[in-house]
Short mmCIF file of C-alpha atoms in Angstrom, two decimals:
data_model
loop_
_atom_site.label_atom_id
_atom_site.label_comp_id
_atom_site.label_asym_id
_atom_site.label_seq_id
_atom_site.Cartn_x
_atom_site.Cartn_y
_atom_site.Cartn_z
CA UNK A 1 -8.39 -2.95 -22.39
CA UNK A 2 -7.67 -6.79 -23.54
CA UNK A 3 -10.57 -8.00 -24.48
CA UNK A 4 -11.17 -12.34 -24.81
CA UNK A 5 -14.41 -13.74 -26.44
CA UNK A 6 -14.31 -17.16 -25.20
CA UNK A 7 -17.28 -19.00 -27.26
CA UNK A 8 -17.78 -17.44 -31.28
CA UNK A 9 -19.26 -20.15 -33.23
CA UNK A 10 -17.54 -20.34 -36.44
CA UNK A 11 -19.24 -22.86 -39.05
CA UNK A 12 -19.75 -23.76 -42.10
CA UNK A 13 -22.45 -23.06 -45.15
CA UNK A 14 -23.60 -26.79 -45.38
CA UNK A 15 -22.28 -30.37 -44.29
CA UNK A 16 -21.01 -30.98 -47.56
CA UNK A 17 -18.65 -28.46 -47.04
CA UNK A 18 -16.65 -31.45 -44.72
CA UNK A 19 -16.47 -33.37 -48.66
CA UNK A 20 -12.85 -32.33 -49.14
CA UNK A 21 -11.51 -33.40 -45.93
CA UNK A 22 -13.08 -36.42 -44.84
CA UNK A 23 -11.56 -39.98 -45.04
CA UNK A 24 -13.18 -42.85 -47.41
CA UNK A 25 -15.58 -43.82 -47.65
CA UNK A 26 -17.42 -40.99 -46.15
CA UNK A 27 -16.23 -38.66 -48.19
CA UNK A 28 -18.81 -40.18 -50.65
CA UNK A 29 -21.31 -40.81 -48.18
CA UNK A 30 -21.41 -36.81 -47.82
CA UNK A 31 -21.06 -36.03 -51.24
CA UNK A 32 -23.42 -38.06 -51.96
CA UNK A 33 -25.82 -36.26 -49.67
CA UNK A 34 -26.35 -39.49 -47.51
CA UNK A 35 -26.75 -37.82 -44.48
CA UNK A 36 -27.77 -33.49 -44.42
CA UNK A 37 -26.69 -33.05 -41.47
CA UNK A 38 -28.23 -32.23 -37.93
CA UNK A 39 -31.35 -30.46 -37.45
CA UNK A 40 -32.96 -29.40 -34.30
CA UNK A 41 -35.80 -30.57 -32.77
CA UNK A 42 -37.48 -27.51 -32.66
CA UNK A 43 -38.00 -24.02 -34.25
CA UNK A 44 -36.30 -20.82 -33.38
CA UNK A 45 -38.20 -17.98 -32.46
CA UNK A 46 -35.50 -15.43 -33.00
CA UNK A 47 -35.46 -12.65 -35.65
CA UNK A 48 -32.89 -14.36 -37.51
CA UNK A 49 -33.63 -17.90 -36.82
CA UNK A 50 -30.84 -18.53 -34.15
CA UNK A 51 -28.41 -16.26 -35.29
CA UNK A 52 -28.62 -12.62 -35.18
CA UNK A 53 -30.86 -11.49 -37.66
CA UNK A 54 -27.87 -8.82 -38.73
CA UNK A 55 -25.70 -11.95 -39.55
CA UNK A 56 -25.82 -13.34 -42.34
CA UNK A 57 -23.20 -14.95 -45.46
CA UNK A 58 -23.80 -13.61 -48.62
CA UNK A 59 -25.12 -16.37 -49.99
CA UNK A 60 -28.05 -16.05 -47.15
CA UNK A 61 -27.03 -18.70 -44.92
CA UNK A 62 -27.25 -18.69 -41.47
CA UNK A 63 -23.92 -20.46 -40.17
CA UNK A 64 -21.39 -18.08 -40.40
CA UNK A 65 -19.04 -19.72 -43.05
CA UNK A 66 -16.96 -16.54 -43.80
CA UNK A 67 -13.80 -15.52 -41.78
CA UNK A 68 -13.79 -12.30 -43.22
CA UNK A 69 -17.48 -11.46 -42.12
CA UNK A 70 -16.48 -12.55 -38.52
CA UNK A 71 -13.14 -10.49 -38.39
CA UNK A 72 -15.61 -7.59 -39.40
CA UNK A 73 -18.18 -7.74 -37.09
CA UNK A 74 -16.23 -9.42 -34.26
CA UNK A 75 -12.66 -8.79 -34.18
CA UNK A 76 -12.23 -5.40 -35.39
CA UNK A 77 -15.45 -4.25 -34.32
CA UNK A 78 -14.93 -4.74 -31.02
CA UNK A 79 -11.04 -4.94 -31.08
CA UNK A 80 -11.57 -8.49 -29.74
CA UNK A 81 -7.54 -9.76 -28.96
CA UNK A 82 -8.50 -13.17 -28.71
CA UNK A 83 -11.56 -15.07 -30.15
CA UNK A 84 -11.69 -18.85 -28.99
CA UNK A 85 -13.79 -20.55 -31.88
CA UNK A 86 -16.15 -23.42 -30.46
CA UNK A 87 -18.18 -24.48 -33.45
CA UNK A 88 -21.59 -25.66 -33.18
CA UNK A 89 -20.79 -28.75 -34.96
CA UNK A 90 -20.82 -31.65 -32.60
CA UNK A 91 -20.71 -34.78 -34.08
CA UNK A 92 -21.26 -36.36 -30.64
CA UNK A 93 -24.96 -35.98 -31.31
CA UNK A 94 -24.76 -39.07 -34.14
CA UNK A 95 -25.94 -41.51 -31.70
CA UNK A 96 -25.04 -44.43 -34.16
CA UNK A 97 -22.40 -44.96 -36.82
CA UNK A 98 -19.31 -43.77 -34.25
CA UNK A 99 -16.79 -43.89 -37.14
CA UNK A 100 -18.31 -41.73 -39.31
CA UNK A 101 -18.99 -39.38 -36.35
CA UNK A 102 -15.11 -39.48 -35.78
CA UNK A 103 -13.83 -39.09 -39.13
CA UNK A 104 -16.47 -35.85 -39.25
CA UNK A 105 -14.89 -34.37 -35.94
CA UNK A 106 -11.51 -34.99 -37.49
CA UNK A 107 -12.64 -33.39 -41.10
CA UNK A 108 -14.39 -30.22 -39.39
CA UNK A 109 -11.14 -29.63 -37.30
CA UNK A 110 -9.13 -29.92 -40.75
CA UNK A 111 -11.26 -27.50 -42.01
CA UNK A 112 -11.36 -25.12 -39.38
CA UNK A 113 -7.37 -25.46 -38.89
CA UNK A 114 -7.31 -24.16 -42.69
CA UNK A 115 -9.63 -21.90 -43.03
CA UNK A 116 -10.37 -20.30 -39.94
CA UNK A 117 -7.07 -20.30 -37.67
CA UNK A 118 -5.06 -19.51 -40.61
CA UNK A 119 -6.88 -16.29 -41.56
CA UNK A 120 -6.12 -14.63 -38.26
CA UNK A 121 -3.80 -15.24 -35.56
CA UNK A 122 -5.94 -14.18 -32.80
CA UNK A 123 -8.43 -17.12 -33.79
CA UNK A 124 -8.22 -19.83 -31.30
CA UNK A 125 -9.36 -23.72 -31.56
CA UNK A 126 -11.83 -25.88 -29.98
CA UNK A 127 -10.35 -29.45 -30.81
CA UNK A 128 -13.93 -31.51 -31.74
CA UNK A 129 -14.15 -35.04 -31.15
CA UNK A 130 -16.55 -37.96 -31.07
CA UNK A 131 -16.94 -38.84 -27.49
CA UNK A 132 -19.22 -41.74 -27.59
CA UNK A 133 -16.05 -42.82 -29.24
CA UNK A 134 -13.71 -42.17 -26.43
CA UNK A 135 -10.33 -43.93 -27.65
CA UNK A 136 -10.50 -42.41 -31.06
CA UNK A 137 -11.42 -39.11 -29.52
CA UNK A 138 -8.35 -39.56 -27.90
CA UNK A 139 -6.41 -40.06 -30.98
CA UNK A 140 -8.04 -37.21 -32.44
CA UNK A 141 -7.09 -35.30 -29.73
CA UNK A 142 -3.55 -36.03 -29.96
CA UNK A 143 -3.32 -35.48 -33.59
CA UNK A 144 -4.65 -32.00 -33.73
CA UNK A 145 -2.98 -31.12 -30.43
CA UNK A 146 0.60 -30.54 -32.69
CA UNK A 147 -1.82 -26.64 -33.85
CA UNK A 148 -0.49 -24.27 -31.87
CA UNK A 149 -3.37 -22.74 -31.86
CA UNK A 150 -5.66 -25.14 -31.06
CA UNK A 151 -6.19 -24.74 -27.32
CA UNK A 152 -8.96 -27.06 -25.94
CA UNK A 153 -11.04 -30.24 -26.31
CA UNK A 154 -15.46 -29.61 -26.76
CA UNK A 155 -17.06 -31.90 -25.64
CA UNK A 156 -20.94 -30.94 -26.22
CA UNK A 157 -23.78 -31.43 -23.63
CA UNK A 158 -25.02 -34.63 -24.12
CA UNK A 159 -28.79 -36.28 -22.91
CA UNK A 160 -27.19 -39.12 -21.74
CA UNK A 161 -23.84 -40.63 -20.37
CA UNK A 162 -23.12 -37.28 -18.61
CA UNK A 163 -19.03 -36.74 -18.81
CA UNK A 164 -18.20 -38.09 -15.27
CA UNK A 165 -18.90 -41.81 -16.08
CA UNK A 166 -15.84 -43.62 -16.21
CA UNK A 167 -16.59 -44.46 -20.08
CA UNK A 168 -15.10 -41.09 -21.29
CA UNK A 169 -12.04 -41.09 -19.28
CA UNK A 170 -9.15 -41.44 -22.22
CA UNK A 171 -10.90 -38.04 -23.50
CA UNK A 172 -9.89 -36.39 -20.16
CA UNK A 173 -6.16 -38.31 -20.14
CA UNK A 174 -5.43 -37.34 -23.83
CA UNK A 175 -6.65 -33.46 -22.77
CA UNK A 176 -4.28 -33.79 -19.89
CA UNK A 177 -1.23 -35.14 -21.60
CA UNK A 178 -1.33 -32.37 -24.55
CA UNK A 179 -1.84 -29.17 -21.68
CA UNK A 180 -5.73 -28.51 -23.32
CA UNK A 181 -8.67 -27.47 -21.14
CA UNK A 182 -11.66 -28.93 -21.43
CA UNK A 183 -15.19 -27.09 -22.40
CA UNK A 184 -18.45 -27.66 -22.53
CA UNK A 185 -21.34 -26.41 -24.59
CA UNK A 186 -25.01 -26.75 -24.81
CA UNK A 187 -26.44 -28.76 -28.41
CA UNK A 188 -29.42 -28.73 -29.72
CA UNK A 189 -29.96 -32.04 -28.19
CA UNK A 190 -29.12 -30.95 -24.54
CA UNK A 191 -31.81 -31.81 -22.07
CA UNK A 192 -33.64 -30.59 -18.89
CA UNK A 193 -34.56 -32.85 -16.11
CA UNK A 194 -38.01 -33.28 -17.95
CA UNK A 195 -36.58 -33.18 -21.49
CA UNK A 196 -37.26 -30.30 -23.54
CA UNK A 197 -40.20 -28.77 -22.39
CA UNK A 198 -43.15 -27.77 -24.95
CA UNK A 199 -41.52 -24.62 -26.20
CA UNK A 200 -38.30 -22.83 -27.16
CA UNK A 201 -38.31 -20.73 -24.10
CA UNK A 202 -38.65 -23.85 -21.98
CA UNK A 203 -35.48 -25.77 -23.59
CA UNK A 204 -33.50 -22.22 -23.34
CA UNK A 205 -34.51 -22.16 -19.60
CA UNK A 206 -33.81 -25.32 -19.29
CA UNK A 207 -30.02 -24.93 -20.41
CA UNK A 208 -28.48 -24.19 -17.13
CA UNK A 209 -29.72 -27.19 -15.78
CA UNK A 210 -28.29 -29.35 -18.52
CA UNK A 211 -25.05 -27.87 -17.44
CA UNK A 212 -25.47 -28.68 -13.24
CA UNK A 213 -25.97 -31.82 -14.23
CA UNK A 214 -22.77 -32.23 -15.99
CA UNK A 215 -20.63 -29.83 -13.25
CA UNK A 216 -22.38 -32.32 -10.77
CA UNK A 217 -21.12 -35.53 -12.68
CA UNK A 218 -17.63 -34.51 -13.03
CA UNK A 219 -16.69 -33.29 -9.83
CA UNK A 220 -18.68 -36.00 -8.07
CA UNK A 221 -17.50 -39.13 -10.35
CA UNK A 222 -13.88 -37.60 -9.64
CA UNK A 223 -12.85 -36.15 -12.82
CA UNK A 224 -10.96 -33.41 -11.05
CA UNK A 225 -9.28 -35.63 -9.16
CA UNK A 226 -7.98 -37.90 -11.61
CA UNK A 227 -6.75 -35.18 -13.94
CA UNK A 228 -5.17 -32.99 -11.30
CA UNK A 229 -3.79 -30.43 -13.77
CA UNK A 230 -6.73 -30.31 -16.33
CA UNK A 231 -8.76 -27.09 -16.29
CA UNK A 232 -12.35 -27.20 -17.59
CA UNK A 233 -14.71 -24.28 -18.95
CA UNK A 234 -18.82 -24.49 -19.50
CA UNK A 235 -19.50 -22.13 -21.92
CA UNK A 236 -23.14 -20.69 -22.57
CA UNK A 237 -24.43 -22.45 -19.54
CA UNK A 238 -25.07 -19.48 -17.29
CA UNK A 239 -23.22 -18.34 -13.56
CA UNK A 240 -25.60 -17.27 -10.91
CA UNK A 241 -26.42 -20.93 -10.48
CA UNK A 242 -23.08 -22.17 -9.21
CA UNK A 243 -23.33 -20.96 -5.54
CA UNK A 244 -26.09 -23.23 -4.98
CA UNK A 245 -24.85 -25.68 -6.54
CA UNK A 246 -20.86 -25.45 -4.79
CA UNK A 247 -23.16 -25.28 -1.32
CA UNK A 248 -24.52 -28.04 -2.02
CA UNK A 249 -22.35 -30.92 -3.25
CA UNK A 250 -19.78 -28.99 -0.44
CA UNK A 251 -23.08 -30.41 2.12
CA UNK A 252 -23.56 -33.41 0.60
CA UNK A 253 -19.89 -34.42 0.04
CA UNK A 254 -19.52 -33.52 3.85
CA UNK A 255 -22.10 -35.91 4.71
CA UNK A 256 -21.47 -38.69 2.02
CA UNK A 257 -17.98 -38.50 1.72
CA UNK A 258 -17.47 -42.30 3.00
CA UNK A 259 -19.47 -43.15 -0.28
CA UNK A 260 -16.48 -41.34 -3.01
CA UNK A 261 -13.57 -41.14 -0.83
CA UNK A 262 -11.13 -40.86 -4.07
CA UNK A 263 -12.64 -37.46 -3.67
CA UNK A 264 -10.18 -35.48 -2.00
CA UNK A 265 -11.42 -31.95 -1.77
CA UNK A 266 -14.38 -30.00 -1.32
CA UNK A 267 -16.37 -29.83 -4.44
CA UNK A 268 -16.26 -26.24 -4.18
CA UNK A 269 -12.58 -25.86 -3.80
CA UNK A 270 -12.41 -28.05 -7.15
CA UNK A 271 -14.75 -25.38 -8.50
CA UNK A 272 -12.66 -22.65 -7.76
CA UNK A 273 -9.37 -23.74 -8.67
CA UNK A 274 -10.10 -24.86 -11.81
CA UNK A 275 -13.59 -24.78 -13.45
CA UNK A 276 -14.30 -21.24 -15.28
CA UNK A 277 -18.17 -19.80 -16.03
CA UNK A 278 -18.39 -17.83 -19.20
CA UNK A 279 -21.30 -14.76 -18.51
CA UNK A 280 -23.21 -15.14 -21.54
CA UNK A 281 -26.39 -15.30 -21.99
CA UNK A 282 -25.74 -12.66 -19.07
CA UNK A 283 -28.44 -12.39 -16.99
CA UNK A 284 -29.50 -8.64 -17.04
CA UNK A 285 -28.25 -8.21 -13.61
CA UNK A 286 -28.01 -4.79 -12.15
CA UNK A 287 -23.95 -4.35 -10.68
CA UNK A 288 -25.14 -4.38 -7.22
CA UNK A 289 -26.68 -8.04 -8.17
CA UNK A 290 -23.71 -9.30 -9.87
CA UNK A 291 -21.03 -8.35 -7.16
CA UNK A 292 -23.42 -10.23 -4.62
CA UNK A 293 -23.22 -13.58 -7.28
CA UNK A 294 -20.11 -12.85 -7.33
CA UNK A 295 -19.24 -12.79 -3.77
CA UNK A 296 -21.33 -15.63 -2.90
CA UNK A 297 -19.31 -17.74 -5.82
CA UNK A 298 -16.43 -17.14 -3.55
CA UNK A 299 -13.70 -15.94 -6.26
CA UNK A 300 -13.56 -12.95 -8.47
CA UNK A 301 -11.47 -15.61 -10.68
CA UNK A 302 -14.03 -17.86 -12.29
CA UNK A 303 -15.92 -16.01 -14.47
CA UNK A 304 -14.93 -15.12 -18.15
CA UNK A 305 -16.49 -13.36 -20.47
CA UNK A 306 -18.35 -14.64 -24.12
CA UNK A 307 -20.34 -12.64 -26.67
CA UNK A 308 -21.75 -16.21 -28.31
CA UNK A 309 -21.31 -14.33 -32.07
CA UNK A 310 -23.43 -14.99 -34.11
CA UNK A 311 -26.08 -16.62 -31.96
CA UNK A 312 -29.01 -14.25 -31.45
CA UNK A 313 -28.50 -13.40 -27.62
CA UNK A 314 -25.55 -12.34 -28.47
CA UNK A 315 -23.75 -10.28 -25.39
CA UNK A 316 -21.75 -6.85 -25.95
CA UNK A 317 -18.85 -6.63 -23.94
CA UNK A 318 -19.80 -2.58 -22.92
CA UNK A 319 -23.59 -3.73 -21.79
CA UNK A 320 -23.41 -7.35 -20.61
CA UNK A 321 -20.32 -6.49 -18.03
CA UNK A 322 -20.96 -2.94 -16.34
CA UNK A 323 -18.69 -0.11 -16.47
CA UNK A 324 -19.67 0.26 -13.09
CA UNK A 325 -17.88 -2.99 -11.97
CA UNK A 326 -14.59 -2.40 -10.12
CA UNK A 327 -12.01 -2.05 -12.75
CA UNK A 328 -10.24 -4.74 -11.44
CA UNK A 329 -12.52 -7.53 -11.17
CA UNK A 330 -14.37 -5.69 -14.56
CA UNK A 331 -10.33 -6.57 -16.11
CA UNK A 332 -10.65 -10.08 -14.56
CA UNK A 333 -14.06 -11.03 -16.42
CA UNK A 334 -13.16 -9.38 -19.95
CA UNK A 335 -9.97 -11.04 -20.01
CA UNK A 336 -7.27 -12.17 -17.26
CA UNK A 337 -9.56 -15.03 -16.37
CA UNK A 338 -9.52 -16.42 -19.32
CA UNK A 339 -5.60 -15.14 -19.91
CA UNK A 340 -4.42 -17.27 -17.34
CA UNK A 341 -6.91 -20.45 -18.22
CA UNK A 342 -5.18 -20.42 -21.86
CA UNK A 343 -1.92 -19.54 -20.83
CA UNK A 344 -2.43 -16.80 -23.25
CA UNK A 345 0.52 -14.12 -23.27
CA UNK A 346 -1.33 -10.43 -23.56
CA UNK A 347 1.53 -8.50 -24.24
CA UNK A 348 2.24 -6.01 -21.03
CA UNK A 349 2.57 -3.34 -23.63
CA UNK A 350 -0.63 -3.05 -24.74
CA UNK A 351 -1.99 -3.36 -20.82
CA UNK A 352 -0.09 -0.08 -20.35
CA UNK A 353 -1.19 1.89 -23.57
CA UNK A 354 -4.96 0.63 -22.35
CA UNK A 355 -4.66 1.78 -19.06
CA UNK A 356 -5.05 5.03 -19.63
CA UNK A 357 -8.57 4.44 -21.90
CA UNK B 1 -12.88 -24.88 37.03
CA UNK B 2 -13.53 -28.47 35.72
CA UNK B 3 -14.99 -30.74 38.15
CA UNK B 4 -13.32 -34.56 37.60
CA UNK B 5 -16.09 -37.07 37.62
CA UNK B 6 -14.93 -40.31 38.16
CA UNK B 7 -17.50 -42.42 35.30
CA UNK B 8 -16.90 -45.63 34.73
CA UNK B 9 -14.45 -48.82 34.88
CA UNK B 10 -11.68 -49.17 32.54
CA UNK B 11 -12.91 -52.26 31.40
CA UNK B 12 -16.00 -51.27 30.57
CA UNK B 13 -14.55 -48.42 28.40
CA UNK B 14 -13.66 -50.04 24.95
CA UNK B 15 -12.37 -49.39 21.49
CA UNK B 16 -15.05 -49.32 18.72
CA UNK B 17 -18.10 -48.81 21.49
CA UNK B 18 -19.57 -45.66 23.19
CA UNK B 19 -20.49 -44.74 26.24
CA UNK B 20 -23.05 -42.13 26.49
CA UNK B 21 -22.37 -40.50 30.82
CA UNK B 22 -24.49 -37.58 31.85
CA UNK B 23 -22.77 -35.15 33.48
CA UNK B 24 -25.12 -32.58 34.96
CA UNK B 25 -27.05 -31.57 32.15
CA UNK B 26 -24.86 -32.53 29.50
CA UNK B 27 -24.09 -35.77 27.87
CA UNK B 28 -20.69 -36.87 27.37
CA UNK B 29 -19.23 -40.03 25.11
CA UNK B 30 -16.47 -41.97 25.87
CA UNK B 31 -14.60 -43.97 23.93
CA UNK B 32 -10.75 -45.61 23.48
CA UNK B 33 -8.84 -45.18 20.93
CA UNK B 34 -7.30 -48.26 19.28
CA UNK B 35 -3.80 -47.05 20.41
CA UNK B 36 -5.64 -47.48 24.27
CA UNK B 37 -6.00 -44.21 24.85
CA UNK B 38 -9.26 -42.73 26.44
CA UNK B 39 -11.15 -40.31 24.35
CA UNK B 40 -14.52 -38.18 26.03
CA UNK B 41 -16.12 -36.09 23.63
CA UNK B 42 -19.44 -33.78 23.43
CA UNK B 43 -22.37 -35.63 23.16
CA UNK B 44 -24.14 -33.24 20.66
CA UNK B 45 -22.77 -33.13 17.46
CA UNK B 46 -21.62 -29.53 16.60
CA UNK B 47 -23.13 -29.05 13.36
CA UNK B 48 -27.35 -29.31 14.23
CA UNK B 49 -27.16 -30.99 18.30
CA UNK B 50 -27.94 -34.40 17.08
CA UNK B 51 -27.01 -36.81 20.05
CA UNK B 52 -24.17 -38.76 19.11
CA UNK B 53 -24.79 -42.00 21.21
CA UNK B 54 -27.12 -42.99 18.09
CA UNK B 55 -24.29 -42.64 15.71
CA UNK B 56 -21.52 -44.52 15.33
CA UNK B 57 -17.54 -45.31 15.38
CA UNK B 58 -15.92 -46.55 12.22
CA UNK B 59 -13.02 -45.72 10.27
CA UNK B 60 -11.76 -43.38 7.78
CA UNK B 61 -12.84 -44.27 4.05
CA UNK B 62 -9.95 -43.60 1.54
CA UNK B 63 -9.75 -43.68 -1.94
CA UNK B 64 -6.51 -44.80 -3.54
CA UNK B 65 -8.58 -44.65 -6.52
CA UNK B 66 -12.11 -44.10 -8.60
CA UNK B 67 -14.15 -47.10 -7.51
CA UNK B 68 -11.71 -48.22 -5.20
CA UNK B 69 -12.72 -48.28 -0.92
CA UNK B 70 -10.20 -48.10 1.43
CA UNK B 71 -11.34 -48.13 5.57
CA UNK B 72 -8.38 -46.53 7.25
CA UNK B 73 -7.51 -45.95 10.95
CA UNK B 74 -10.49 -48.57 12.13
CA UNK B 75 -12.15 -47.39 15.38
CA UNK B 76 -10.88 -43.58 15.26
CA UNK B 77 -14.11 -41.88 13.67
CA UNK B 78 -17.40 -40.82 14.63
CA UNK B 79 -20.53 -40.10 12.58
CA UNK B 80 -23.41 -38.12 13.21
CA UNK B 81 -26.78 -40.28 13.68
CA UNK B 82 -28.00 -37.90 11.41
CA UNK B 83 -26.27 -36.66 8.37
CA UNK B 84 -23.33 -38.61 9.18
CA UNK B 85 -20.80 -35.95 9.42
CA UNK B 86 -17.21 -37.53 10.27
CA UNK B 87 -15.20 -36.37 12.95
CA UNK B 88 -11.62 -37.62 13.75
CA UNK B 89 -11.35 -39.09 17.22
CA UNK B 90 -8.14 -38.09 18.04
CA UNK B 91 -8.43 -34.50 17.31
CA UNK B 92 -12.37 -33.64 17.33
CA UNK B 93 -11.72 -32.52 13.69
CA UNK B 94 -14.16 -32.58 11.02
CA UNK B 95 -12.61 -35.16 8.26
CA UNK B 96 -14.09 -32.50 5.82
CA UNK B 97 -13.16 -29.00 6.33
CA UNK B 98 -15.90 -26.78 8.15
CA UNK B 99 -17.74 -24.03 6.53
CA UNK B 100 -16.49 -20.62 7.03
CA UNK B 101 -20.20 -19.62 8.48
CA UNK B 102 -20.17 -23.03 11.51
CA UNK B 103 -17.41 -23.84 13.94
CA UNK B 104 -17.36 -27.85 13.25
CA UNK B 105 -15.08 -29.67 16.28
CA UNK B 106 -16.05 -31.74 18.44
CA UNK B 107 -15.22 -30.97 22.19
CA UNK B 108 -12.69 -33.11 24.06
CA UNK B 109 -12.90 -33.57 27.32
CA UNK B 110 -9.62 -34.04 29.42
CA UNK B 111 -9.66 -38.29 30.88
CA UNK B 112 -7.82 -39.95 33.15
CA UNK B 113 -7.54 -43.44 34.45
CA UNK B 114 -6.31 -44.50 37.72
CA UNK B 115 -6.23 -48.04 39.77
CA UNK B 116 -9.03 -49.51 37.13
CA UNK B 117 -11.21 -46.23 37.30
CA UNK B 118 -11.79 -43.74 34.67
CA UNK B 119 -12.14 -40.26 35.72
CA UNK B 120 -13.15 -37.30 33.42
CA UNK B 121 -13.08 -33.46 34.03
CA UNK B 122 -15.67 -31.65 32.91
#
């Protein structure tokens, strides 16, 4: 069977990698070791620090900085046909200093252009931008829009200006007019309702709701209405949440609808048409359990499958989606989902010579 | 068979205004469309029996655009007193689609009007 990882952070060993591809007069600014670089605000509690503790370059480092090591524990290992590379490199998260922010985004897609979608074609792109910077986002968009393989826009979860405020709107157009879908994915920085919470285990908890809170804002400040053919993605932000959450803005947009009448469908029937759920972290669910999410979600055609490589919870294909699952909605998660939200042509052949597996 | 009930004159039967008549135990609200036409509907709201003699008749809000308010088709609407569900006057429709789990119209009620009198069968 076809098998799509839609979120494998590919990075790099340090910042200064970015030296050799970012404008003046950053490029000194970097190699100068004027700024290291983001940290987190927090320690992991992992084996390996964040990353599986198996991972690791061969210098030690934690990113994973080598296409090679990635096509060998990803790609062949689990005969991955497509791997959509997200990063984990958002320079969104420089609240200050937007130019340099943009001309990182610009230099980390230059690298990963080179060096990662070059080395194997069934790499895919995540298109990073600035997007407290919206207009030069947009430019940025554009530009690296002409990589064929460079099929979407991040934008990262931000504890702010969440992504339906009218400020980031020429990031949406500019996704639109180049045919990219949009994702979303948590940071470091991401926020629950209360912040962070006091431990690791509260901010990972807290994730989901990070990502509600952005769902919420887009659908409800009109996003999907405005940019009628974009399709969007949240990556790493967990599923079984979404029926509440369709139920009710569907309740509240019946009952407030005078308020954001340039809404013009249910918030659920936005969801379903065009927002897709990637499963991991998956949830541990028993089959029984996940058909019922499932159901209650409404479609069998929203949720696509991720393994998050390298990060340390880390979902395998075989254990996070049952065998047990209907082989046709088990085929919809592991890859015609997210098939037919990249436009991605899976050649019928190899359907037929898996069929039989 | 529906008994006619002859309710009210046809003056006192206006556009934008209800008025609440109990028939037998129920209550029914009357109304005229802009276009002059009578309208009697249900006086409980469909969704959770509020009585809709608190709520009231408006229009329909459109949006051409993001921050942009549009009332439509003054004097056609009615909202719930209390979660202010919309329901098109001419057809008892909900103006948002009804869950599959609730039936979500409004009941219409047939009118007539003769020599200044309006009559309606219920």
């Amino acid at each position: 069977m076809p098998l799509i990882d839609t979120d494998v952070h590919e990075g790099f060993a340090g910042i200064k990698d970015l030296v050799p591809y970012i404008e003046a007069p950053y490029k000194d600014w970097l190699a100068q070791g004027a700024w290291r670089g983001f940290s987190q605000p927090f320690a992991y509690t992992s084996p390996g620090n964040g990353n599986r503790a198996d991972v690791q370059n061969e210098d030690g480092s934690a990113s994973v900085s080598n296409p090679a090591m990635l096509k060998r524990d990803l790609l062949d290992e689990y005969d991955v046909t497509k791997a959509v590379l997200t990063g984990y490199f958002y320079p969104t998260g420089l609240k200050m200093q937007y130019d340099f922010a943009s001309a990182m985004a610009s230099a980390y897609n230059d690298m990963v252009a080179e060096k990662w979608l070059s080395f194997d074609p069934r790499f895919a792109g995540s298109i990073q931008v600035n997007a407290r910077a919206p207009d030069a986002a947009a430019r940025e968009i554009d530009r690296m829009a002409a990589h064929p393989q460079m099929i979407q826009v991040m934008l990262p979860i931000v504890d702010d200006i969440a992504y339906g405020h009218p400020y980031y709107r020429p990031i949406f157009a500019a996704a639109e007019r180049n045919d990219l879908v949009v994702a979303f994915h948590h940071t470091v920085f991401a926020q629950g309702p209360y912040g962070m919470g006091l431990h690791y285990i509260e901010r990972h908890s807290l994730i989901p709701l990070a990502i509600q809170g952005q769902v919420i804002s887009l659908i409800l400040n009109g996003v999907f209405d405005e940019f009628e053919k974009l399709r969007f993605i949240i990556l790493e932000g967990g599923f079984s949440w979404l029926p509440h959450t369709l139920w009710r803005m569907d309740r509240e947009y019946r009952q407030g609808r005078v308020e954001v009448p340039w809404i013009k469908k249910l918030p659920s029937q936005h969801a379903h048409e065009r927002l897709k759920l990637a499963t991991q972290p998956s949830e541990d669910m028993t089959t029984d359990q996940l058909l019922k999410v499932i159901d209650l979600i409404g479609t069998e055609d929203l949720l696509v499958f991720a393994t998050d490589y390298p990060h340390f919870d880390f979902d395998d294909p075989d254990a996070a989606i049952p065998r047990s699952l209907p082989d046709g909605l088990r085929q919809k998660i592991l890859w015609k989902n997210a098939a037919d939200l990249y436009g991605f042509d899976i050649p019928d052949q190899h359907n037929r010579a898996t069929a039989a597996e | 068979m529906a008994n006619e009930h002859e309710i009210a004159a046809s003056d006192d039967i206006r556009t934008g205004q209800m008025t609440p008549v109990r028939l037998g135990r129920s209550t029914i609200i009357v109304t005229r469309l802009p276009c002059g036409t009578l309208r009697a509907v249900s006086g409980r709201c469909p969704h959770m029996g509020a009585n809709l003699q608190f709520g009231c008749i408006t229009g329909m809000a459109q949006g051409p655009e993001y921050g942009k308010i549009e009332m439509t088709r003054e004097n056609e609407v009615l909202r719930c007193p209390w979660h202010g569900f919309e329901f098109d006057l001419r057809t008892g429709d909900p103006a948002v689609p009804a869950p599959k789990a609730q039936a979500m119209k409004l009941r219409l009620y047939e009118t007539r009007e003769h020599d200044g009198r309006v009559y309606v069968s219920a």
